[in-house]
XYZ file of C-alpha atoms in Angstrom:
733
model
C 3.496 -1.362 -28.759
C 7.181 -0.669 -29.458
C 8.061 2.856 -30.560
C 11.270 1.671 -32.275
C 11.239 2.223 -36.096
C 10.966 -0.945 -38.150
C 14.187 -2.409 -39.487
C 14.799 -4.291 -42.730
C 15.363 -8.047 -42.947
C 16.479 -9.425 -46.327
C 15.188 -12.891 -47.305
C 17.101 -14.433 -50.265
C 15.867 -17.699 -51.823
C 15.133 -18.705 -55.414
C 12.005 -20.627 -54.364
C 8.951 -18.386 -53.628
C 7.422 -21.027 -51.378
C 10.522 -20.897 -49.165
C 10.210 -17.118 -48.962
C 6.565 -17.472 -47.916
C 7.558 -19.910 -45.192
C 10.226 -17.532 -43.871
C 7.767 -14.622 -43.881
C 5.236 -16.698 -41.948
C 7.836 -17.464 -39.287
C 9.188 -13.924 -38.960
C 5.989 -11.937 -39.444
C 5.330 -11.754 -35.697
C 8.569 -9.746 -35.214
C 6.811 -6.788 -36.823
C 9.739 -5.759 -39.042
C 10.075 -5.043 -42.764
C 10.598 -8.355 -44.590
C 12.126 -7.795 -48.034
C 12.365 -10.562 -50.662
C 15.074 -11.370 -53.173
C 14.877 -14.407 -55.484
C 18.518 -14.310 -56.587
C 21.949 -13.142 -55.502
C 21.885 -10.313 -58.053
C 18.550 -9.053 -56.747
C 19.882 -9.216 -53.215
C 22.859 -7.016 -54.186
C 20.470 -4.496 -55.795
C 18.472 -4.289 -52.554
C 21.711 -3.523 -50.650
C 22.484 -0.520 -52.845
C 19.906 1.796 -51.239
C 19.132 0.430 -47.780
C 20.641 -1.210 -44.753
C 19.555 -4.540 -43.245
C 19.639 -5.817 -39.691
C 20.248 -9.369 -40.919
C 20.296 -11.319 -44.227
C 18.882 -14.855 -44.529
C 20.713 -16.293 -47.552
C 19.962 -19.579 -49.266
C 23.128 -21.455 -50.292
C 21.862 -23.317 -53.384
C 20.749 -20.737 -55.975
C 21.256 -20.756 -59.816
C 23.658 -18.320 -61.494
C 25.143 -17.030 -58.251
C 25.052 -19.222 -55.167
C 24.918 -18.030 -51.583
C 28.656 -18.154 -51.000
C 29.382 -15.943 -54.022
C 26.629 -13.544 -53.027
C 27.997 -13.313 -49.474
C 31.510 -12.597 -50.775
C 30.201 -9.686 -52.880
C 28.171 -8.358 -49.962
C 31.253 -8.291 -47.783
C 33.193 -6.286 -50.423
C 30.902 -3.282 -50.024
C 31.750 -0.959 -47.113
C 28.088 -0.297 -46.302
C 27.238 -3.985 -45.885
C 30.589 -5.278 -44.694
C 29.329 -5.973 -41.180
C 25.742 -6.934 -41.954
C 25.000 -10.324 -40.293
C 24.415 -13.192 -42.764
C 22.696 -16.463 -41.812
C 23.105 -19.245 -44.395
C 20.147 -21.569 -45.037
C 20.596 -24.922 -46.802
C 18.802 -28.236 -47.183
C 21.513 -30.182 -49.012
C 24.642 -30.518 -46.927
C 25.595 -30.669 -43.317
C 29.301 -31.310 -43.949
C 31.887 -29.444 -41.940
C 33.466 -28.288 -45.191
C 30.304 -26.560 -46.305
C 29.788 -24.952 -42.938
C 33.415 -23.814 -42.811
C 33.087 -22.259 -46.270
C 30.012 -20.346 -45.099
C 31.789 -18.915 -42.108
C 34.864 -18.085 -44.228
C 32.852 -15.734 -46.454
C 31.499 -13.844 -43.465
C 28.429 -15.765 -42.234
C 27.479 -15.414 -38.565
C 25.361 -18.586 -38.461
C 24.423 -21.648 -40.491
C 20.918 -23.242 -40.309
C 19.814 -26.458 -41.966
C 16.401 -27.055 -43.442
C 13.826 -27.892 -42.310
C 14.291 -24.878 -40.071
C 13.043 -24.828 -36.504
C 10.761 -21.710 -36.450
C 11.442 -20.718 -32.860
C 15.210 -21.003 -33.276
C 15.145 -18.919 -36.437
C 12.853 -16.325 -34.867
C 15.037 -16.116 -31.770
C 18.278 -15.625 -33.751
C 16.792 -13.050 -36.120
C 15.254 -11.208 -33.186
C 18.663 -10.974 -31.522
C 20.212 -9.367 -34.631
C 17.215 -6.990 -34.946
C 17.710 -5.895 -31.360
C 21.458 -5.435 -31.938
C 20.784 -3.378 -35.074
C 18.305 -1.133 -33.271
C 20.661 -0.554 -30.375
C 23.533 0.224 -32.694
C 21.405 2.766 -34.535
C 20.341 4.304 -31.236
C 23.950 4.632 -30.137
C 24.820 6.315 -33.416
C 21.832 8.628 -33.091
C 22.705 9.601 -29.534
C 26.327 10.184 -30.460
C 25.290 12.475 -33.292
C 22.819 14.265 -31.059
C 25.411 14.713 -28.319
C 27.896 16.154 -30.748
C 25.239 18.554 -31.955
C 24.324 19.529 -28.418
C 27.927 20.259 -27.483
C 28.284 22.390 -30.567
C 25.126 24.265 -29.719
C 26.235 24.634 -26.120
C 29.382 26.418 -27.176
C 27.368 28.754 -29.360
C 24.909 29.446 -26.596
C 27.654 30.098 -24.107
C 28.807 32.934 -26.304
C 25.314 34.357 -26.344
C 24.585 33.619 -22.703
C 25.728 36.802 -21.015
C 23.980 39.109 -23.434
C 20.717 37.168 -23.235
C 20.756 36.671 -19.462
C 20.793 40.389 -18.849
C 17.325 40.676 -20.425
C 15.940 37.420 -19.040
C 12.611 37.617 -17.141
C 13.867 34.856 -14.798
C 16.855 34.791 -12.534
C 19.906 33.018 -13.974
C 22.952 31.853 -12.060
C 26.130 29.844 -12.515
C 27.908 27.909 -9.788
C 31.069 25.904 -9.525
C 31.028 22.268 -8.527
C 30.923 23.299 -4.839
C 27.741 25.339 -5.196
C 29.439 28.728 -5.002
C 27.770 31.268 -7.328
C 30.123 32.615 -9.998
C 27.544 34.596 -11.935
C 24.018 35.998 -11.396
C 21.894 38.092 -13.727
C 19.993 41.248 -12.749
C 16.680 39.423 -12.311
C 18.249 36.987 -9.893
C 19.623 39.891 -7.859
C 16.215 41.582 -7.846
C 14.439 38.474 -6.571
C 16.913 38.056 -3.710
C 17.189 41.849 -3.150
C 20.990 41.542 -3.340
C 23.782 43.494 -4.932
C 25.882 41.667 -7.574
C 28.611 41.143 -4.984
C 26.206 39.795 -2.334
C 24.700 37.333 -4.789
C 28.033 35.600 -5.440
C 29.586 32.854 -3.330
C 27.183 31.250 -0.857
C 24.859 34.258 -0.684
C 21.926 32.251 -2.028
C 22.127 29.710 0.806
C 22.165 32.450 3.451
C 18.921 33.877 2.058
C 16.980 30.619 2.429
C 14.349 30.721 5.170
C 15.850 29.326 8.405
C 13.104 26.728 8.720
C 13.992 25.222 5.334
C 17.681 26.066 4.879
C 19.202 22.832 6.071
C 16.885 20.638 4.016
C 17.207 22.679 0.795
C 21.000 22.729 0.941
C 21.118 18.992 1.662
C 18.787 18.237 -1.260
C 20.725 20.430 -3.707
C 24.098 18.961 -2.798
C 22.698 15.421 -2.855
C 21.685 15.665 -6.537
C 24.641 17.848 -7.495
C 27.131 15.285 -6.283
C 25.520 12.853 -8.688
C 25.634 15.357 -11.529
C 21.835 15.437 -11.759
C 19.291 18.161 -12.273
C 17.710 19.886 -9.285
C 14.285 21.469 -8.947
C 12.799 22.704 -5.719
C 10.425 25.213 -4.177
C 11.343 26.984 -0.964
C 11.061 30.262 0.925
C 13.671 32.993 1.143
C 14.013 36.033 3.392
C 15.339 39.273 1.921
C 17.370 41.880 3.808
C 14.091 43.727 4.371
C 12.678 40.541 6.022
C 10.275 40.026 3.118
C 9.280 36.386 2.678
C 9.121 35.082 -0.867
C 8.562 31.735 -2.505
C 11.004 30.780 -5.261
C 11.303 27.929 -7.732
C 14.953 27.036 -8.339
C 16.144 24.699 -11.102
C 19.706 23.761 -11.954
C 21.457 21.464 -14.421
C 25.067 20.314 -14.639
C 27.358 21.885 -17.259
C 29.586 19.375 -18.999
C 33.004 19.740 -20.544
C 33.966 18.165 -23.853
C 35.085 15.193 -21.821
C 31.619 14.991 -20.253
C 32.911 16.069 -16.859
C 30.784 18.312 -14.610
C 32.430 21.726 -14.511
C 29.630 23.598 -12.776
C 25.899 24.215 -12.779
C 23.575 26.572 -14.552
C 20.233 27.393 -13.022
C 17.196 29.601 -12.917
C 15.201 31.220 -10.130
C 11.567 32.317 -10.417
C 9.509 34.298 -7.943
C 6.382 32.137 -7.460
C 4.986 33.935 -4.394
C 1.749 34.936 -6.103
C 1.389 31.499 -7.617
C 1.765 29.858 -4.195
C -0.809 32.187 -2.696
C -3.234 31.341 -5.484
C -2.538 27.609 -5.021
C -3.098 27.863 -1.277
C -6.352 29.678 -1.870
C -7.350 26.998 -4.341
C -6.482 24.217 -1.905
C -8.385 26.027 0.820
C -11.367 26.342 -1.495
C -11.225 22.645 -2.373
C -11.034 21.710 1.307
C -13.973 23.942 2.087
C -15.928 22.427 -0.791
C -15.019 18.910 0.342
C -15.960 19.710 3.928
C -19.203 21.261 2.718
C -19.997 18.209 0.596
C -19.201 15.884 3.500
C -21.374 18.001 5.775
C -24.168 17.974 3.221
C -23.873 14.199 2.897
C -23.867 13.812 6.674
C -26.868 16.126 6.965
C -28.673 14.250 4.227
C -27.992 10.926 5.934
C -29.074 12.435 9.241
C -32.272 13.806 7.720
C -32.974 10.465 6.062
C -32.325 8.699 9.354
C -34.554 11.062 11.315
C -37.286 10.701 8.703
C -36.911 6.922 8.885
C -36.887 7.039 12.694
C -40.064 9.122 12.685
C -41.640 6.656 10.270
C -40.556 3.618 12.258
C -41.812 5.088 15.550
C -45.057 6.499 14.236
C -46.040 3.380 12.291
C -46.308 1.082 15.341
C -47.731 3.990 17.380
C -50.550 4.227 14.845
C -51.460 0.606 15.480
C -51.015 0.902 19.246
C -53.069 4.084 19.639
C -55.648 3.051 17.037
C -56.405 -0.325 18.556
C -56.297 1.134 22.090
C -59.022 3.634 21.133
C -61.112 0.894 19.569
C -60.755 -1.157 22.749
C -61.979 1.787 24.821
C -65.163 1.897 22.754
C -65.943 -1.676 23.952
C -67.574 -2.542 20.627
C -65.174 -5.312 19.571
C -65.982 -8.997 19.704
C -63.655 -11.474 21.439
C -61.770 -12.303 18.230
C -61.175 -8.606 17.449
C -60.100 -7.944 21.049
C -57.515 -10.733 20.806
C -56.269 -9.313 17.505
C -56.064 -5.814 18.976
C -54.048 -6.929 21.986
C -51.742 -9.025 19.836
C -51.161 -6.072 17.490
C -50.461 -3.671 20.358
C -47.986 -6.090 21.951
C -46.211 -6.791 18.650
C -45.824 -3.117 17.744
C -44.676 -2.184 21.240
C -41.999 -4.880 20.937
C -40.920 -3.352 17.610
C -40.497 0.041 19.269
C -38.468 -1.525 22.071
C -36.223 -3.155 19.458
C -35.695 0.196 17.725
C -34.736 1.842 20.996
C -32.299 -0.970 21.833
C -30.640 -0.619 18.419
C -30.282 3.142 18.834
C -28.753 2.679 22.301
C -26.337 0.037 20.998
C -25.173 2.335 18.206
C -24.787 5.170 20.702
C -22.578 2.963 22.873
C -20.610 1.882 19.804
C -19.995 5.477 18.724
C -18.811 6.426 22.218
C -16.717 3.275 22.611
C -18.709 2.211 25.664
C -19.943 -1.159 24.469
C -18.348 -3.905 26.554
C -18.319 -7.688 26.320
C -18.925 -10.201 29.116
C -16.610 -12.918 27.839
C -17.157 -16.592 28.436
C -16.933 -19.966 26.719
C -19.842 -20.080 24.283
C -21.081 -22.859 22.014
C -22.170 -21.150 18.786
C -24.366 -24.134 17.946
C -26.438 -23.296 21.037
C -26.578 -19.646 20.056
C -27.743 -20.358 16.521
C -30.243 -22.979 17.674
C -31.822 -20.519 20.108
C -32.260 -17.954 17.345
C -33.631 -20.555 14.917
C -36.178 -21.512 17.552
C -37.190 -17.867 18.076
C -37.764 -17.086 14.388
C -39.357 -20.421 13.534
C -42.925 -19.153 13.720
C -42.151 -16.049 11.686
C -40.686 -18.207 8.914
C -43.722 -20.476 9.052
C -46.093 -17.526 8.745
C -44.294 -16.303 5.620
C -44.088 -19.854 4.225
C -40.309 -19.525 4.091
C -38.289 -22.726 4.064
C -35.866 -22.501 6.982
C -32.792 -24.712 6.706
C -30.149 -25.159 9.409
C -26.986 -27.089 8.566
C -24.316 -27.914 11.142
C -21.092 -29.335 9.740
C -18.520 -31.228 11.751
C -15.029 -32.460 10.987
C -16.071 -35.944 12.116
C -19.593 -36.056 10.799
C -22.094 -33.798 9.089
C -25.360 -33.076 10.869
C -27.924 -31.453 8.638
C -30.965 -29.881 10.234
C -33.660 -28.982 7.738
C -37.082 -27.745 8.615
C -39.292 -28.012 5.604
C -42.936 -27.078 5.252
C -44.128 -30.598 6.044
C -41.905 -30.840 9.164
C -42.452 -27.476 10.811
C -45.077 -28.734 13.235
C -43.178 -31.911 14.134
C -41.830 -31.485 17.721
C -39.753 -34.651 17.399
C -37.954 -33.258 14.360
C -37.274 -29.985 16.200
C -35.933 -31.784 19.277
C -33.605 -33.901 17.150
C -32.440 -30.801 15.330
C -31.547 -29.007 18.531
C -29.740 -32.045 19.968
C -27.636 -32.391 16.845
C -26.760 -28.732 16.935
C -25.829 -28.744 20.615
C -23.768 -31.908 20.231
C -21.302 -30.229 17.911
C -18.543 -28.356 19.729
C -18.335 -24.953 18.117
C -16.792 -23.051 21.013
C -15.633 -19.430 20.952
C -14.604 -16.939 23.576
C -17.308 -14.327 23.549
C -20.360 -12.663 25.015
C -23.299 -15.079 24.524
C -25.894 -12.315 24.519
C -24.038 -10.253 21.930
C -23.311 -13.274 19.735
C -26.984 -14.173 19.790
C -27.758 -10.570 18.859
C -25.459 -10.958 15.829
C -27.181 -14.117 14.631
C -30.656 -12.759 15.345
C -29.973 -9.561 13.407
C -28.761 -11.553 10.393
C -31.703 -13.954 10.572
C -34.217 -11.140 11.026
C -32.664 -9.347 8.057
C -32.895 -12.470 5.876
C -36.514 -13.173 6.821
C -37.521 -9.553 6.334
C -36.155 -9.339 2.792
C -37.153 -12.827 1.638
C -40.552 -12.998 -0.049
C -43.218 -15.568 0.750
C -42.254 -19.026 -0.425
C -38.537 -18.245 -0.361
C -35.697 -19.986 1.448
C -33.303 -19.015 4.234
C -30.339 -21.225 5.048
C -28.053 -21.052 8.090
C -24.808 -23.031 7.943
C -22.350 -23.576 10.791
C -18.919 -24.867 9.811
C -15.223 -24.801 10.624
C -12.765 -23.176 8.236
C -8.972 -23.305 8.035
C -6.731 -20.377 7.103
C -6.975 -16.619 7.106
C -8.528 -14.776 4.177
C -7.903 -11.247 2.912
C -10.967 -9.952 4.633
C -9.733 -11.203 8.027
C -6.343 -9.580 7.493
C -8.076 -6.284 6.620
C -9.463 -5.986 10.191
C -6.640 -7.731 12.077
C -5.493 -4.471 13.639
C -8.908 -3.977 15.226
C -8.895 -7.229 17.239
C -9.182 -6.383 20.969
C -6.383 -7.525 23.234
C -8.942 -9.492 25.281
C -9.453 -11.932 22.389
C -6.786 -14.698 22.249
C -5.052 -15.334 18.940
C -5.325 -19.047 18.102
C -2.112 -20.915 17.462
C -3.644 -22.467 14.344
C -5.725 -20.183 12.142
C -9.019 -22.102 12.534
C -12.328 -20.275 12.393
C -15.954 -21.038 13.043
C -18.064 -19.759 10.180
C -21.749 -18.818 10.289
C -23.301 -18.350 6.853
C -26.802 -16.903 6.468
C -28.051 -16.955 2.883
C -31.449 -16.124 1.472
C -33.351 -15.970 -1.794
C -34.598 -12.458 -1.099
C -34.268 -9.031 -2.648
C -30.482 -9.104 -2.924
C -28.137 -6.116 -2.799
C -27.084 -3.877 -5.659
C -23.383 -3.680 -6.499
C -23.487 0.079 -5.832
C -24.792 -0.339 -2.271
C -22.834 -3.480 -1.330
C -19.730 -1.566 -0.059
C -21.956 0.437 2.325
C -24.181 -2.361 3.601
C -22.527 -2.365 7.074
C -22.471 1.443 7.474
C -24.740 2.792 10.167
C -27.627 5.031 9.127
C -27.251 3.809 5.520
C -29.974 1.973 3.642
C -30.220 0.999 0.002
C -33.509 2.901 -0.119
C -33.375 5.988 2.089
C -36.918 7.155 1.387
C -39.804 6.735 3.836
C -41.758 5.017 1.062
C -39.434 2.020 0.908
C -40.919 -1.453 1.073
C -39.090 -2.681 4.180
C -38.941 -1.107 7.597
C -36.040 -0.638 9.976
C -33.453 1.995 10.782
C -30.529 0.457 8.925
C -28.661 -0.161 12.193
C -28.787 -3.940 12.499
C -25.940 -4.787 10.132
C -23.754 -1.964 11.497
C -24.204 -3.463 14.968
C -23.393 -6.918 13.578
C -20.079 -5.785 12.104
C -18.997 -3.992 15.274
C -19.893 -6.894 17.572
C -18.189 -9.452 15.309
C -15.002 -7.400 15.102
C -15.055 -6.932 18.892
C -14.874 -10.735 19.070
C -11.821 -10.780 16.800
C -13.831 -11.976 13.838
C -14.978 -10.623 10.514
C -18.185 -10.351 8.519
C -18.836 -9.816 4.844
C -21.812 -9.557 2.522
C -22.138 -10.990 -0.964
C -24.907 -10.725 -3.525
C -25.081 -11.418 -7.265
C -27.370 -8.423 -7.579
C -30.879 -7.132 -7.012
C -33.470 -9.896 -6.863
C -30.847 -12.656 -6.580
C -30.570 -13.078 -2.823
C -27.739 -12.310 -0.424
C -25.237 -14.172 1.749
C -23.730 -12.911 5.000
C -20.700 -14.756 6.367
C -19.371 -14.384 9.917
C -16.034 -15.826 10.991
C -14.997 -16.114 14.638
C -11.780 -17.596 16.100
C -12.227 -21.128 17.388
C -11.650 -21.623 21.113
C -9.587 -24.784 21.483
C -9.845 -25.572 25.206
C -11.315 -24.423 28.522
C -7.861 -23.556 29.812
C -7.763 -20.696 27.342
C -10.825 -19.212 28.970
C -9.483 -19.635 32.461
C -6.257 -17.908 31.552
C -8.071 -15.138 29.749
C -10.610 -14.461 32.497
C -8.034 -14.633 35.292
C -9.231 -17.817 36.971
C -11.965 -20.469 37.007
C -15.166 -19.601 35.213
C -18.139 -21.782 34.343
C -19.298 -22.122 30.800
C -21.958 -19.593 29.986
C -24.138 -21.330 27.472
C -27.583 -20.819 28.939
C -27.671 -17.051 29.339
C -28.519 -16.424 25.739
C -31.211 -13.783 25.968
C -30.101 -10.191 25.383
C -32.762 -7.594 26.324
C -33.377 -6.583 22.729
C -34.672 -10.007 21.657
C -35.802 -11.589 24.931
C -39.475 -11.243 24.014
C -38.853 -13.225 20.838
C -37.397 -16.302 22.536
C -39.792 -19.083 23.517
C -40.500 -18.592 27.215
C -41.987 -22.014 27.849
C -38.988 -22.989 30.003
C -39.607 -20.199 32.552
C -40.877 -21.345 35.946
C -43.667 -19.111 37.309
C -45.207 -19.719 40.720
C -48.305 -18.487 42.466
C -47.556 -15.357 44.521
C -50.559 -15.717 46.806
C -49.875 -14.441 50.324
C -46.880 -12.388 49.149
C -46.879 -8.666 49.994
C -45.091 -6.503 47.404
C -44.293 -2.810 47.675
C -44.156 -1.087 44.260
C -42.433 2.320 43.980
C -43.062 4.008 40.609
C -43.746 7.684 39.912
C -45.347 7.070 36.495
C -49.038 6.390 37.104
C -49.605 4.154 34.082
C -46.549 2.020 34.770
C -47.383 1.825 38.459
C -50.902 0.565 37.740
C -49.585 -1.860 35.107
C -46.979 -3.426 37.446
C -49.540 -3.602 40.237
C -52.019 -5.402 37.979
C -49.426 -7.916 36.791
C -48.447 -8.820 40.360
C -52.047 -9.034 41.505
C -52.909 -11.381 38.630
C -50.429 -13.846 40.112
C -51.938 -13.543 43.585
C -49.648 -10.987 45.255
C -50.899 -8.278 47.601
C -49.586 -4.978 46.303
C -49.052 -1.584 47.883
C -48.126 1.005 45.241
C -46.580 4.413 46.004
C -45.100 7.199 43.855
C -42.075 8.438 45.833
C -39.192 7.379 48.066
C -40.729 9.280 50.992
C -43.990 7.355 50.665
C -42.084 4.079 50.320
C -40.110 4.641 53.545
C -43.289 5.605 55.365
C -45.024 2.420 54.182
C -42.086 0.244 55.259
C -42.147 1.785 58.735
C -45.787 0.713 59.082
C -45.461 -2.786 57.590
C -42.496 -4.671 56.166
C -43.212 -5.980 52.645
C -41.897 -9.347 51.450
C -40.470 -7.853 48.238
C -39.671 -4.334 47.042
C -40.073 -3.430 43.349
C -38.713 0.088 42.765
C -38.161 2.258 39.720
C -34.684 3.798 39.406
C -35.607 7.071 37.684
C -37.842 8.624 40.345
C -37.794 12.474 40.535
C -36.239 14.214 43.558
C -34.984 11.018 45.268
C -34.293 8.110 42.896
C -34.292 4.356 43.411
C -30.584 4.342 44.322
C -31.294 6.691 47.208
C -34.116 4.431 48.417
C -32.043 1.232 48.372
C -29.106 2.933 50.111
C -31.382 4.104 52.924
C -32.945 0.668 53.262
C -29.605 -1.155 53.341
C -28.461 1.144 56.149
C -31.390 -0.044 58.318
C -31.309 -2.944 60.731
C -32.608 -6.237 59.245
C -35.677 -6.328 61.459
C -36.864 -2.930 60.251
C -36.253 -3.394 56.527
C -32.509 -3.577 55.983
C -32.702 -6.895 54.135
C -35.883 -6.564 52.114
C -35.413 -8.415 48.781
C -35.454 -5.727 46.111
C -35.960 -5.596 42.348
C -34.938 -2.555 40.286
C -37.107 -1.340 37.418
C -35.064 0.645 34.929
C -35.538 2.209 31.532
C -31.753 2.633 31.371
C -30.899 -0.667 29.704
C -27.127 -0.240 29.447
C -24.998 -2.947 31.020
C -23.365 -0.440 33.356
C -26.824 0.703 34.536
C -27.830 -2.866 35.338
C -24.519 -3.486 37.108
C -24.932 -0.264 39.079
C -28.382 -1.365 40.240
C -27.018 -4.680 41.523
C -23.990 -3.021 43.108
C -26.164 -0.504 44.967
C -28.152 -3.196 46.793
C -30.830 -4.558 44.460
C -30.797 -8.334 43.953
C -32.551 -8.338 40.555
C -33.295 -5.861 37.791
C -36.002 -5.732 35.145
C -35.643 -3.478 32.114
C -38.488 -1.466 30.666
C -40.743 -2.130 28.860
C -41.563 -4.638 31.590
C -42.405 -8.140 30.401
C -44.893 -9.779 32.827
C -43.111 -13.163 32.765
C -39.734 -11.491 33.366
C -41.077 -9.549 36.359
C -42.836 -12.550 37.932
C -39.773 -14.755 37.421
C -37.574 -12.153 39.137
C -39.942 -12.073 42.114
C -39.942 -15.882 42.140
C -36.129 -15.981 42.206
C -36.039 -13.686 45.241
C -38.585 -15.848 47.072
C -36.604 -18.997 46.306
C -33.459 -17.380 47.721
């Protein structure tokens, strides 16, 4: 809304309906519209008020517009008021000329174009307002100069008693006058305070900057205000607030500056204390929030660990009582295995987050077909979706054709449909440069999240597509793209969209959905389990691949959609260049340790180990007996020992066909054992095929095991099929 006062616009016409029409056109200008139905009435209106513009009808009885305009121009007050003639009767040059001759500024013919009239009147209103403002400023300036002269006479007497320091300088910044308070603040005599004394007192650390700032604004004739430190002769440090304004001559020329100085030392100390207090409060609040999140996480961790332990220990005790029938025994074993797998998943997530926090998570880059990755995950969660009666839909889009893979309730048990689905998915070339295991972990986490929060009878859809262009949310993380990820010449992305009809996400929690240790419901009584780490891991892994991930939800109870974008890999040559040479496509190694038990293992080749002698080295009695039993079930002859010393003694007596050794053995560990063996001659054990058992599931631990002399490694908890397959691989070699 404009703060300008309204101006008057005079509308003169002998027809009321014409006046109404003019008011309707000009009402939006927001000015005072004053009517006059005759020339005489118009002249009466001009007696007591001024008008920005007059709209004057030409044809009026008694006194026409031309006569009225002539009388208006005779008065000094209205001599220069703009007049716009309005007429519907004549467009002759003679008539127009007559209008201009009596002082009109414009001539409009009826019917009048509203926008033209409004535009012209608006221009005269603006001119009138600006003219008034100029007059007002001129009057105010004259008043100020008059007051300034009066104040100058009073200045010296008043400044002596002033509670603030007052000073005058010439145009070069040399002090020509200081009052007693100024001298007290600077601890100077009157003589010392004159000239450039004030600049010499500025603290050395700030002197150059303060002087530069003051002269910069002074040269422009502007006001200055600044806070800085000074040092007195007694080496006392003080904070001062200095303000100065230019003094103007009658000709508006800068003739010097007048300023004030205040001692604000105590104020600065109080402000610093206040800032310190605020920082301490902020730090305390952040610490309290961190502690609360930590406590919630630890409570959740305790809940998530104890819940499966309850099932494991409970069913184990029931099994020991030997009172269960065959059906109950099967249920007990299935429950124990499922809950143990859940605990292994929790541990893997915690280790991944630990590596993320320490910056130790690394990628094994290769050429990966995302269609293969997604298909493998779809296959692994198929049964879970079937059990919850959730409709699982997989859609693969292509620029050349669209392959839609839908698994509905009536098709879930159709192996032909599943085979066709997988072939369609694998046929589409959705290649990226990435770590296949980590990319599968991303998709599995999103799918697991969708299935967990979707109620029975709901729907989960996975869509694979190609997208052009870069969105705002990609640009937001562009600085975090690792140098190992190539930037595509054309901004084409592969997009994975996982949407569900589940619980949805509240608008309050949506910005924090990818934060680690954060859950929408932090209590241990929440409906869904988990540590709240899966989505945090997803975001980190996606961004490590140069991509981006976002979450969307209309609200609680309305489902959620997670969208991952990864840069498209155009050709194999890109991979070769990136990896430093030839490298085969890695599309089959799609089983990261944290979800390997969930992938269908029907493709594994297991052979009978009859006649094979295996030496097992494991200090933990339960694990040692478990590994021994697994190997014996497949026909192997097993010798099990608990230490490196016992293992070496056994090898001296009889060479085993395969060695299976734990890494974390007390006193001498598995690395020590393999080093000693590899230093032996082949005929006495130097080339025994060896498998490492390790509870340290980090990539560097697995690489260290292979580098030290083991040919295979199996992570704990040991999966029987994984162990037997590793033994089989060594035999085949």
